[in-house]
Amino acid sequence: MEHRSRAIENSVVVPWRQYESSALPPLLQVALDCFVEHGYHGTTIRTVAQRTGLSVPGLYHHYPSKQALLVSIAQFAMEDLLRRSHAALTEAGTSAEERLHLLVECLVLFHAHRSEVAFIAASEIRSLEEDARAAHIASRDEQQRMVDDIIYRGTAEGLFTTEYPRETSRAIVTMCTGVAQWYRRDGALSPEELAHRYVAIARAALGQSNR
């Protein structure tokens, strides 16, 4: 779809630990701000158009509906996260321990630096229409499988000692993605400090000592 390709073309490909202030195209950033303030259903196209200085027909020239704005934001969130996650795993190499370490770091950094876009992509999944919702869930499941595969392999190798690898994997991912709900940049911890602590928590959950 046209609005999807525009969002991807305007995203900036960067090393997975590096974040610019906003990678969203300006119209999507305004829509995101409105969704954060008012929720998807509480936001009108007129409100978004006024904030961008466009008429409603002018906004429709770029995005044909409010749903198209939400779909583009959700797609940006998942594609950015998956791209960074694959880069982190490439850096980690073949070690299950290092792959877990860097993937948890990646998840926490994303949900801290991109807290608003990650929050809307997760909380408004119920507002996505059927095809877009199915695509979003498929991407979310792909992300979960990355962690599942690492933990299953590490458990089989005796590296992780948890009795419940599947449930532990879900708990670790939920812990990391939950950062988007509460993290504030003016808080006590930087994203990097928080990621370091979450890696330690994940290791403990898997039965590893934190050396």
mmCIF file with all atom_site columns, C-alpha atoms in Angstrom:
data_model
loop_
_atom_site.group_PDB
_atom_site.id
_atom_site.type_symbol
_atom_site.label_atom_id
_atom_site.label_alt_id
_atom_site.label_comp_id
_atom_site.label_asym_id
_atom_site.label_entity_id
_atom_site.label_seq_id
_atom_site.pdbx_PDB_ins_code
_atom_site.Cartn_x
_atom_site.Cartn_y
_atom_site.Cartn_z
_atom_site.occupancy
_atom_site.B_iso_or_equiv
_atom_site.pdbx_formal_charge
_atom_site.auth_seq_id
_atom_site.auth_comp_id
_atom_site.auth_asym_id
_atom_site.auth_atom_id
_atom_site.pdbx_PDB_model_num
ATOM 1   C CA . MET A 1 1   ? 0.000   0.000   0.000  1.00 0.00 ? 1   MET A CA 1
ATOM 2   C CA . GLU A 1 2   ? 1.184   3.538   -0.775 1.00 0.00 ? 2   GLU A CA 1
ATOM 3   C CA . HIS A 1 3   ? 1.018   4.887   2.776  1.00 0.00 ? 3   HIS A CA 1
ATOM 4   C CA . ARG A 1 4   ? 2.975   1.852   4.026  1.00 0.00 ? 4   ARG A CA 1
ATOM 5   C CA . SER A 1 5   ? 5.806   2.282   1.542  1.00 0.00 ? 5   SER A CA 1
ATOM 6   C CA . ARG A 1 6   ? 6.023   5.995   2.328  1.00 0.00 ? 6   ARG A CA 1
ATOM 7   C CA . ALA A 1 7   ? 6.485   5.257   6.021  1.00 0.00 ? 7   ALA A CA 1
ATOM 8   C CA . ILE A 1 8   ? 9.274   2.807   5.307  1.00 0.00 ? 8   ILE A CA 1
ATOM 9   C CA . GLU A 1 9   ? 11.002  5.035   2.774  1.00 0.00 ? 9   GLU A CA 1
ATOM 10  C CA . ASN A 1 10  ? 11.085  7.837   5.320  1.00 0.00 ? 10  ASN A CA 1
ATOM 11  C CA . SER A 1 11  ? 12.421  5.669   8.127  1.00 0.00 ? 11  SER A CA 1
ATOM 12  C CA . VAL A 1 12  ? 16.120  6.002   8.824  1.00 0.00 ? 12  VAL A CA 1
ATOM 13  C CA . VAL A 1 13  ? 18.197  2.846   8.874  1.00 0.00 ? 13  VAL A CA 1
ATOM 14  C CA . VAL A 1 14  ? 20.638  3.176   11.781 1.00 0.00 ? 14  VAL A CA 1
ATOM 15  C CA . PRO A 1 15  ? 22.746  0.870   13.972 1.00 0.00 ? 15  PRO A CA 1
ATOM 16  C CA . TRP A 1 16  ? 20.377  -0.928  16.332 1.00 0.00 ? 16  TRP A CA 1
ATOM 17  C CA . ARG A 1 17  ? 21.468  0.920   19.477 1.00 0.00 ? 17  ARG A CA 1
ATOM 18  C CA . GLN A 1 18  ? 21.210  4.356   17.867 1.00 0.00 ? 18  GLN A CA 1
ATOM 19  C CA . TYR A 1 19  ? 18.006  6.398   18.003 1.00 0.00 ? 19  TYR A CA 1
ATOM 20  C CA . GLU A 1 20  ? 17.210  9.781   16.529 1.00 0.00 ? 20  GLU A CA 1
ATOM 21  C CA . SER A 1 21  ? 14.519  11.885  18.206 1.00 0.00 ? 21  SER A CA 1
ATOM 22  C CA . SER A 1 22  ? 11.817  10.828  15.735 1.00 0.00 ? 22  SER A CA 1
ATOM 23  C CA . ALA A 1 23  ? 12.017  8.691   12.625 1.00 0.00 ? 23  ALA A CA 1
ATOM 24  C CA . LEU A 1 24  ? 8.345   9.024   11.728 1.00 0.00 ? 24  LEU A CA 1
ATOM 25  C CA . PRO A 1 25  ? 7.310   11.224  8.790  1.00 0.00 ? 25  PRO A CA 1
ATOM 26  C CA . PRO A 1 26  ? 5.872   14.524  10.108 1.00 0.00 ? 26  PRO A CA 1
ATOM 27  C CA . LEU A 1 27  ? 2.214   13.672  9.401  1.00 0.00 ? 27  LEU A CA 1
ATOM 28  C CA . LEU A 1 28  ? 2.517   10.348  11.201 1.00 0.00 ? 28  LEU A CA 1
ATOM 29  C CA . GLN A 1 29  ? 4.259   12.015  14.137 1.00 0.00 ? 29  GLN A CA 1
ATOM 30  C CA . VAL A 1 30  ? 1.367   14.444  14.511 1.00 0.00 ? 30  VAL A CA 1
ATOM 31  C CA . ALA A 1 31  ? -1.130  11.580  14.282 1.00 0.00 ? 31  ALA A CA 1
ATOM 32  C CA . LEU A 1 32  ? 0.859   9.662   16.892 1.00 0.00 ? 32  LEU A CA 1
ATOM 33  C CA . ASP A 1 33  ? 0.824   12.663  19.234 1.00 0.00 ? 33  ASP A CA 1
ATOM 34  C CA . CYS A 1 34  ? -2.950  12.909  18.835 1.00 0.00 ? 34  CYS A CA 1
ATOM 35  C CA . PHE A 1 35  ? -3.469  9.188   19.440 1.00 0.00 ? 35  PHE A CA 1
ATOM 36  C CA . VAL A 1 36  ? -1.332  9.374   22.599 1.00 0.00 ? 36  VAL A CA 1
ATOM 37  C CA . GLU A 1 37  ? -3.317  12.364  23.881 1.00 0.00 ? 37  GLU A CA 1
ATOM 38  C CA . HIS A 1 38  ? -6.837  11.327  22.905 1.00 0.00 ? 38  HIS A CA 1
ATOM 39  C CA . GLY A 1 39  ? -6.706  7.666   21.919 1.00 0.00 ? 39  GLY A CA 1
ATOM 40  C CA . TYR A 1 40  ? -7.439  6.433   18.417 1.00 0.00 ? 40  TYR A CA 1
ATOM 41  C CA . HIS A 1 41  ? -11.201 6.670   18.713 1.00 0.00 ? 41  HIS A CA 1
ATOM 42  C CA . GLY A 1 42  ? -11.026 10.051  20.447 1.00 0.00 ? 42  GLY A CA 1
ATOM 43  C CA . THR A 1 43  ? -8.957  11.558  17.626 1.00 0.00 ? 43  THR A CA 1
ATOM 44  C CA . THR A 1 44  ? -10.616 13.016  14.549 1.00 0.00 ? 44  THR A CA 1
ATOM 45  C CA . ILE A 1 45  ? -9.074  13.525  11.139 1.00 0.00 ? 45  ILE A CA 1
ATOM 46  C CA . ARG A 1 46  ? -9.911  17.211  11.496 1.00 0.00 ? 46  ARG A CA 1
ATOM 47  C CA . THR A 1 47  ? -7.793  17.428  14.645 1.00 0.00 ? 47  THR A CA 1
ATOM 48  C CA . VAL A 1 48  ? -4.820  15.818  12.887 1.00 0.00 ? 48  VAL A CA 1
ATOM 49  C CA . ALA A 1 49  ? -5.266  18.053  9.844  1.00 0.00 ? 49  ALA A CA 1
ATOM 50  C CA . GLN A 1 50  ? -5.426  21.222  11.940 1.00 0.00 ? 50  GLN A CA 1
ATOM 51  C CA . ARG A 1 51  ? -2.229  20.331  13.776 1.00 0.00 ? 51  ARG A CA 1
ATOM 52  C CA . THR A 1 52  ? -0.410  19.740  10.514 1.00 0.00 ? 52  THR A CA 1
ATOM 53  C CA . GLY A 1 53  ? -1.720  22.932  8.922  1.00 0.00 ? 53  GLY A CA 1
ATOM 54  C CA . LEU A 1 54  ? -3.522  20.982  6.224  1.00 0.00 ? 54  LEU A CA 1
ATOM 55  C CA . SER A 1 55  ? -7.137  20.853  5.191  1.00 0.00 ? 55  SER A CA 1
ATOM 56  C CA . VAL A 1 56  ? -8.932  17.547  5.660  1.00 0.00 ? 56  VAL A CA 1
ATOM 57  C CA . PRO A 1 57  ? -8.817  16.882  1.860  1.00 0.00 ? 57  PRO A CA 1
ATOM 58  C CA . GLY A 1 58  ? -5.128  17.805  1.953  1.00 0.00 ? 58  GLY A CA 1
ATOM 59  C CA . LEU A 1 59  ? -4.479  15.218  4.646  1.00 0.00 ? 59  LEU A CA 1
ATOM 60  C CA . TYR A 1 60  ? -6.482  12.622  2.730  1.00 0.00 ? 60  TYR A CA 1
ATOM 61  C CA . HIS A 1 61  ? -4.146  13.207  -0.219 1.00 0.00 ? 61  HIS A CA 1
ATOM 62  C CA . HIS A 1 62  ? -1.361  11.651  1.872  1.00 0.00 ? 62  HIS A CA 1
ATOM 63  C CA . TYR A 1 63  ? -3.332  9.155   3.978  1.00 0.00 ? 63  TYR A CA 1
ATOM 64  C CA . PRO A 1 64  ? -6.811  8.120   2.835  1.00 0.00 ? 64  PRO A CA 1
ATOM 65  C CA . SER A 1 65  ? -8.257  7.562   6.334  1.00 0.00 ? 65  SER A CA 1
ATOM 66  C CA . LYS A 1 66  ? -7.565  7.685   10.052 1.00 0.00 ? 66  LYS A CA 1
ATOM 67  C CA . GLN A 1 67  ? -7.167  3.909   9.878  1.00 0.00 ? 67  GLN A CA 1
ATOM 68  C CA . ALA A 1 68  ? -4.380  4.364   7.321  1.00 0.00 ? 68  ALA A CA 1
ATOM 69  C CA . LEU A 1 69  ? -2.542  6.590   9.804  1.00 0.00 ? 69  LEU A CA 1
ATOM 70  C CA . LEU A 1 70  ? -2.801  3.975   12.549 1.00 0.00 ? 70  LEU A CA 1
ATOM 71  C CA . VAL A 1 71  ? -1.777  1.150   10.226 1.00 0.00 ? 71  VAL A CA 1
ATOM 72  C CA . SER A 1 72  ? 1.304   3.091   9.109  1.00 0.00 ? 72  SER A CA 1
ATOM 73  C CA . ILE A 1 73  ? 2.309   3.808   12.710 1.00 0.00 ? 73  ILE A CA 1
ATOM 74  C CA . ALA A 1 74  ? 1.867   0.158   13.721 1.00 0.00 ? 74  ALA A CA 1
ATOM 75  C CA . GLN A 1 75  ? 3.811   -1.047  10.672 1.00 0.00 ? 75  GLN A CA 1
ATOM 76  C CA . PHE A 1 76  ? 6.617   1.401   11.356 1.00 0.00 ? 76  PHE A CA 1
ATOM 77  C CA . ALA A 1 77  ? 6.858   0.196   14.964 1.00 0.00 ? 77  ALA A CA 1
ATOM 78  C CA . MET A 1 78  ? 7.087   -3.501  14.132 1.00 0.00 ? 78  MET A CA 1
ATOM 79  C CA . GLU A 1 79  ? 9.357   -3.122  11.114 1.00 0.00 ? 79  GLU A CA 1
ATOM 80  C CA . ASP A 1 80  ? 11.753  -0.887  13.035 1.00 0.00 ? 80  ASP A CA 1
ATOM 81  C CA . LEU A 1 81  ? 11.824  -3.293  15.983 1.00 0.00 ? 81  LEU A CA 1
ATOM 82  C CA . LEU A 1 82  ? 12.307  -6.378  13.807 1.00 0.00 ? 82  LEU A CA 1
ATOM 83  C CA . ARG A 1 83  ? 15.049  -4.700  11.783 1.00 0.00 ? 83  ARG A CA 1
ATOM 84  C CA . ARG A 1 84  ? 16.905  -3.761  14.959 1.00 0.00 ? 84  ARG A CA 1
ATOM 85  C CA . SER A 1 85  ? 16.349  -7.201  16.480 1.00 0.00 ? 85  SER A CA 1
ATOM 86  C CA . HIS A 1 86  ? 17.830  -8.973  13.463 1.00 0.00 ? 86  HIS A CA 1
ATOM 87  C CA . ALA A 1 87  ? 20.815  -6.609  13.577 1.00 0.00 ? 87  ALA A CA 1
ATOM 88  C CA . ALA A 1 88  ? 21.325  -7.358  17.275 1.00 0.00 ? 88  ALA A CA 1
ATOM 89  C CA . LEU A 1 89  ? 21.241  -11.101 16.633 1.00 0.00 ? 89  LEU A CA 1
ATOM 90  C CA . THR A 1 90  ? 23.699  -10.740 13.778 1.00 0.00 ? 90  THR A CA 1
ATOM 91  C CA . GLU A 1 91  ? 26.078  -8.913  16.116 1.00 0.00 ? 91  GLU A CA 1
ATOM 92  C CA . ALA A 1 92  ? 25.619  -11.567 18.790 1.00 0.00 ? 92  ALA A CA 1
ATOM 93  C CA . GLY A 1 93  ? 26.746  -14.437 16.598 1.00 0.00 ? 93  GLY A CA 1
ATOM 94  C CA . THR A 1 94  ? 25.889  -18.034 17.522 1.00 0.00 ? 94  THR A CA 1
ATOM 95  C CA . SER A 1 95  ? 26.148  -17.991 21.324 1.00 0.00 ? 95  SER A CA 1
ATOM 96  C CA . ALA A 1 96  ? 22.706  -18.440 22.900 1.00 0.00 ? 96  ALA A CA 1
ATOM 97  C CA . GLU A 1 97  ? 23.821  -16.457 25.946 1.00 0.00 ? 97  GLU A CA 1
ATOM 98  C CA . GLU A 1 98  ? 25.006  -13.498 23.879 1.00 0.00 ? 98  GLU A CA 1
ATOM 99  C CA . ARG A 1 99  ? 21.956  -13.653 21.627 1.00 0.00 ? 99  ARG A CA 1
ATOM 100 C CA . LEU A 1 100 ? 19.680  -13.457 24.664 1.00 0.00 ? 100 LEU A CA 1
ATOM 101 C CA . HIS A 1 101 ? 21.726  -10.604 26.132 1.00 0.00 ? 101 HIS A CA 1
ATOM 102 C CA . LEU A 1 102 ? 21.639  -8.458  23.001 1.00 0.00 ? 102 LEU A CA 1
ATOM 103 C CA . LEU A 1 103 ? 18.024  -9.213  22.109 1.00 0.00 ? 103 LEU A CA 1
ATOM 104 C CA . VAL A 1 104 ? 16.793  -8.224  25.582 1.00 0.00 ? 104 VAL A CA 1
ATOM 105 C CA . GLU A 1 105 ? 18.946  -5.098  25.348 1.00 0.00 ? 105 GLU A CA 1
ATOM 106 C CA . CYS A 1 106 ? 17.428  -4.339  21.948 1.00 0.00 ? 106 CYS A CA 1
ATOM 107 C CA . LEU A 1 107 ? 13.866  -4.823  23.182 1.00 0.00 ? 107 LEU A CA 1
ATOM 108 C CA . VAL A 1 108 ? 14.360  -2.547  26.179 1.00 0.00 ? 108 VAL A CA 1
ATOM 109 C CA . LEU A 1 109 ? 16.123  0.175   24.201 1.00 0.00 ? 109 LEU A CA 1
ATOM 110 C CA . PHE A 1 110 ? 13.363  0.186   21.593 1.00 0.00 ? 110 PHE A CA 1
ATOM 111 C CA . HIS A 1 111 ? 10.519  0.359   24.096 1.00 0.00 ? 111 HIS A CA 1
ATOM 112 C CA . ALA A 1 112 ? 12.272  3.126   26.038 1.00 0.00 ? 112 ALA A CA 1
ATOM 113 C CA . HIS A 1 113 ? 13.386  5.254   23.086 1.00 0.00 ? 113 HIS A CA 1
ATOM 114 C CA . ARG A 1 114 ? 10.254  4.587   21.030 1.00 0.00 ? 114 ARG A CA 1
ATOM 115 C CA . SER A 1 115 ? 7.860   4.400   23.985 1.00 0.00 ? 115 SER A CA 1
ATOM 116 C CA . GLU A 1 116 ? 4.997   6.346   22.407 1.00 0.00 ? 116 GLU A CA 1
ATOM 117 C CA . VAL A 1 117 ? 4.958   4.587   19.046 1.00 0.00 ? 117 VAL A CA 1
ATOM 118 C CA . ALA A 1 118 ? 5.378   1.204   20.765 1.00 0.00 ? 118 ALA A CA 1
ATOM 119 C CA . PHE A 1 119 ? 2.579   1.997   23.217 1.00 0.00 ? 119 PHE A CA 1
ATOM 120 C CA . ILE A 1 120 ? 0.114   2.987   20.485 1.00 0.00 ? 120 ILE A CA 1
ATOM 121 C CA . ALA A 1 121 ? 1.047   0.004   18.307 1.00 0.00 ? 121 ALA A CA 1
ATOM 122 C CA . ALA A 1 122 ? 0.306   -2.323  21.219 1.00 0.00 ? 122 ALA A CA 1
ATOM 123 C CA . SER A 1 123 ? -2.648  -0.611  22.906 1.00 0.00 ? 123 SER A CA 1
ATOM 124 C CA . GLU A 1 124 ? -4.542  0.193   19.704 1.00 0.00 ? 124 GLU A CA 1
ATOM 125 C CA . ILE A 1 125 ? -4.169  -3.214  18.108 1.00 0.00 ? 125 ILE A CA 1
ATOM 126 C CA . ARG A 1 126 ? -7.873  -3.651  18.848 1.00 0.00 ? 126 ARG A CA 1
ATOM 127 C CA . SER A 1 127 ? -8.555  -0.663  16.571 1.00 0.00 ? 127 SER A CA 1
ATOM 128 C CA . LEU A 1 128 ? -6.787  -2.153  13.547 1.00 0.00 ? 128 LEU A CA 1
ATOM 129 C CA . GLU A 1 129 ? -9.024  -3.603  10.873 1.00 0.00 ? 129 GLU A CA 1
ATOM 130 C CA . GLU A 1 130 ? -8.885  -7.338  10.273 1.00 0.00 ? 130 GLU A CA 1
ATOM 131 C CA . ASP A 1 131 ? -6.077  -7.632  7.706  1.00 0.00 ? 131 ASP A CA 1
ATOM 132 C CA . ALA A 1 132 ? -3.864  -5.055  9.404  1.00 0.00 ? 132 ALA A CA 1
ATOM 133 C CA . ARG A 1 133 ? -4.462  -6.658  12.806 1.00 0.00 ? 133 ARG A CA 1
ATOM 134 C CA . ALA A 1 134 ? -3.524  -10.089 11.460 1.00 0.00 ? 134 ALA A CA 1
ATOM 135 C CA . ALA A 1 135 ? -0.323  -8.705  9.920  1.00 0.00 ? 135 ALA A CA 1
ATOM 136 C CA . HIS A 1 136 ? 0.574   -6.938  13.160 1.00 0.00 ? 136 HIS A CA 1
ATOM 137 C CA . ILE A 1 137 ? 0.012   -10.079 15.220 1.00 0.00 ? 137 ILE A CA 1
ATOM 138 C CA . ALA A 1 138 ? 2.166   -12.066 12.785 1.00 0.00 ? 138 ALA A CA 1
ATOM 139 C CA . SER A 1 139 ? 5.016   -9.580  13.255 1.00 0.00 ? 139 SER A CA 1
ATOM 140 C CA . ARG A 1 140 ? 4.567   -9.661  17.029 1.00 0.00 ? 140 ARG A CA 1
ATOM 141 C CA . ASP A 1 141 ? 4.684   -13.470 16.950 1.00 0.00 ? 141 ASP A CA 1
ATOM 142 C CA . GLU A 1 142 ? 7.874   -13.355 14.876 1.00 0.00 ? 142 GLU A CA 1
ATOM 143 C CA . GLN A 1 143 ? 9.473   -11.192 17.557 1.00 0.00 ? 143 GLN A CA 1
ATOM 144 C CA . GLN A 1 144 ? 8.371   -13.588 20.273 1.00 0.00 ? 144 GLN A CA 1
ATOM 145 C CA . ARG A 1 145 ? 9.760   -16.575 18.369 1.00 0.00 ? 145 ARG A CA 1
ATOM 146 C CA . MET A 1 146 ? 13.199  -14.972 18.309 1.00 0.00 ? 146 MET A CA 1
ATOM 147 C CA . VAL A 1 147 ? 13.289  -15.095 22.098 1.00 0.00 ? 147 VAL A CA 1
ATOM 148 C CA . ASP A 1 148 ? 11.605  -18.522 22.233 1.00 0.00 ? 148 ASP A CA 1
ATOM 149 C CA . ASP A 1 149 ? 14.202  -20.049 19.925 1.00 0.00 ? 149 ASP A CA 1
ATOM 150 C CA . ILE A 1 150 ? 17.110  -18.693 21.964 1.00 0.00 ? 150 ILE A CA 1
ATOM 151 C CA . ILE A 1 151 ? 15.673  -19.930 25.256 1.00 0.00 ? 151 ILE A CA 1
ATOM 152 C CA . TYR A 1 152 ? 14.704  -23.365 23.897 1.00 0.00 ? 152 TYR A CA 1
ATOM 153 C CA . ARG A 1 153 ? 18.189  -23.803 22.502 1.00 0.00 ? 153 ARG A CA 1
ATOM 154 C CA . GLY A 1 154 ? 19.900  -22.553 25.656 1.00 0.00 ? 154 GLY A CA 1
ATOM 155 C CA . THR A 1 155 ? 17.766  -24.857 27.792 1.00 0.00 ? 155 THR A CA 1
ATOM 156 C CA . ALA A 1 156 ? 18.547  -27.853 25.591 1.00 0.00 ? 156 ALA A CA 1
ATOM 157 C CA . GLU A 1 157 ? 22.262  -27.055 25.891 1.00 0.00 ? 157 GLU A CA 1
ATOM 158 C CA . GLY A 1 158 ? 22.059  -26.786 29.671 1.00 0.00 ? 158 GLY A CA 1
ATOM 159 C CA . LEU A 1 159 ? 22.938  -23.099 29.588 1.00 0.00 ? 159 LEU A CA 1
ATOM 160 C CA . PHE A 1 160 ? 19.554  -22.055 30.995 1.00 0.00 ? 160 PHE A CA 1
ATOM 161 C CA . THR A 1 161 ? 18.056  -24.051 33.864 1.00 0.00 ? 161 THR A CA 1
ATOM 162 C CA . THR A 1 162 ? 14.485  -22.776 33.998 1.00 0.00 ? 162 THR A CA 1
ATOM 163 C CA . GLU A 1 163 ? 11.876  -25.526 34.242 1.00 0.00 ? 163 GLU A CA 1
ATOM 164 C CA . TYR A 1 164 ? 9.434   -23.468 32.184 1.00 0.00 ? 164 TYR A CA 1
ATOM 165 C CA . PRO A 1 165 ? 11.202  -22.140 29.082 1.00 0.00 ? 165 PRO A CA 1
ATOM 166 C CA . ARG A 1 166 ? 8.042   -21.232 27.185 1.00 0.00 ? 166 ARG A CA 1
ATOM 167 C CA . GLU A 1 167 ? 6.493   -19.288 30.043 1.00 0.00 ? 167 GLU A CA 1
ATOM 168 C CA . THR A 1 168 ? 9.807   -17.675 30.959 1.00 0.00 ? 168 THR A CA 1
ATOM 169 C CA . SER A 1 169 ? 10.226  -16.482 27.382 1.00 0.00 ? 169 SER A CA 1
ATOM 170 C CA . ARG A 1 170 ? 6.775   -14.904 27.422 1.00 0.00 ? 170 ARG A CA 1
ATOM 171 C CA . ALA A 1 171 ? 7.500   -13.279 30.771 1.00 0.00 ? 171 ALA A CA 1
ATOM 172 C CA . ILE A 1 172 ? 10.784  -11.794 29.539 1.00 0.00 ? 172 ILE A CA 1
ATOM 173 C CA . VAL A 1 173 ? 9.224   -10.360 26.392 1.00 0.00 ? 173 VAL A CA 1
ATOM 174 C CA . THR A 1 174 ? 6.270   -8.970  28.341 1.00 0.00 ? 174 THR A CA 1
ATOM 175 C CA . MET A 1 175 ? 8.657   -7.373  30.833 1.00 0.00 ? 175 MET A CA 1
ATOM 176 C CA . CYS A 1 176 ? 10.585  -5.699  28.020 1.00 0.00 ? 176 CYS A CA 1
ATOM 177 C CA . THR A 1 177 ? 7.616   -4.507  25.988 1.00 0.00 ? 177 THR A CA 1
ATOM 178 C CA . GLY A 1 178 ? 5.950   -3.199  29.152 1.00 0.00 ? 178 GLY A CA 1
ATOM 179 C CA . VAL A 1 179 ? 8.667   -0.545  29.378 1.00 0.00 ? 179 VAL A CA 1
ATOM 180 C CA . ALA A 1 180 ? 6.697   1.522   26.845 1.00 0.00 ? 180 ALA A CA 1
ATOM 181 C CA . GLN A 1 181 ? 3.848   1.897   29.329 1.00 0.00 ? 181 GLN A CA 1
ATOM 182 C CA . TRP A 1 182 ? 5.814   3.598   32.085 1.00 0.00 ? 182 TRP A CA 1
ATOM 183 C CA . TYR A 1 183 ? 9.262   4.711   30.968 1.00 0.00 ? 183 TYR A CA 1
ATOM 184 C CA . ARG A 1 184 ? 10.034  8.432   31.077 1.00 0.00 ? 184 ARG A CA 1
ATOM 185 C CA . ARG A 1 185 ? 13.260  9.933   29.781 1.00 0.00 ? 185 ARG A CA 1
ATOM 186 C CA . ASP A 1 186 ? 13.480  12.271  32.783 1.00 0.00 ? 186 ASP A CA 1
ATOM 187 C CA . GLY A 1 187 ? 13.376  9.311   35.183 1.00 0.00 ? 187 GLY A CA 1
ATOM 188 C CA . ALA A 1 188 ? 16.148  7.837   37.288 1.00 0.00 ? 188 ALA A CA 1
ATOM 189 C CA . LEU A 1 189 ? 17.559  5.460   34.653 1.00 0.00 ? 189 LEU A CA 1
ATOM 190 C CA . SER A 1 190 ? 18.735  5.978   31.095 1.00 0.00 ? 190 SER A CA 1
ATOM 191 C CA . PRO A 1 191 ? 17.514  3.462   28.493 1.00 0.00 ? 191 PRO A CA 1
ATOM 192 C CA . GLU A 1 192 ? 20.972  1.894   28.542 1.00 0.00 ? 192 GLU A CA 1
ATOM 193 C CA . GLU A 1 193 ? 21.012  1.549   32.334 1.00 0.00 ? 193 GLU A CA 1
ATOM 194 C CA . LEU A 1 194 ? 17.542  0.038   32.292 1.00 0.00 ? 194 LEU A CA 1
ATOM 195 C CA . ALA A 1 195 ? 18.541  -2.415  29.556 1.00 0.00 ? 195 ALA A CA 1
ATOM 196 C CA . HIS A 1 196 ? 21.553  -3.521  31.617 1.00 0.00 ? 196 HIS A CA 1
ATOM 197 C CA . ARG A 1 197 ? 19.296  -4.259  34.600 1.00 0.00 ? 197 ARG A CA 1
ATOM 198 C CA . TYR A 1 198 ? 16.718  -6.080  32.498 1.00 0.00 ? 198 TYR A CA 1
ATOM 199 C CA . VAL A 1 199 ? 19.413  -8.314  31.040 1.00 0.00 ? 199 VAL A CA 1
ATOM 200 C CA . ALA A 1 200 ? 20.368  -9.235  34.610 1.00 0.00 ? 200 ALA A CA 1
ATOM 201 C CA . ILE A 1 201 ? 16.721  -9.937  35.480 1.00 0.00 ? 201 ILE A CA 1
ATOM 202 C CA . ALA A 1 202 ? 16.293  -12.108 32.360 1.00 0.00 ? 202 ALA A CA 1
ATOM 203 C CA . ARG A 1 203 ? 19.419  -14.077 33.197 1.00 0.00 ? 203 ARG A CA 1
ATOM 204 C CA . ALA A 1 204 ? 18.160  -14.669 36.749 1.00 0.00 ? 204 ALA A CA 1
ATOM 205 C CA . ALA A 1 205 ? 14.769  -15.813 35.447 1.00 0.00 ? 205 ALA A CA 1
ATOM 206 C CA . LEU A 1 206 ? 16.559  -18.362 33.266 1.00 0.00 ? 206 LEU A CA 1
ATOM 207 C CA . GLY A 1 207 ? 18.657  -19.662 36.165 1.00 0.00 ? 207 GLY A CA 1
ATOM 208 C CA . GLN A 1 208 ? 21.917  -17.973 35.215 1.00 0.00 ? 208 GLN A CA 1
ATOM 209 C CA . SER A 1 209 ? 24.185  -16.166 37.643 1.00 0.00 ? 209 SER A CA 1
ATOM 210 C CA . ASN A 1 210 ? 24.921  -12.536 36.794 1.00 0.00 ? 210 ASN A CA 1
ATOM 211 C CA . ARG A 1 211 ? 28.664  -12.465 36.622 1.00 0.00 ? 211 ARG A CA 1
#
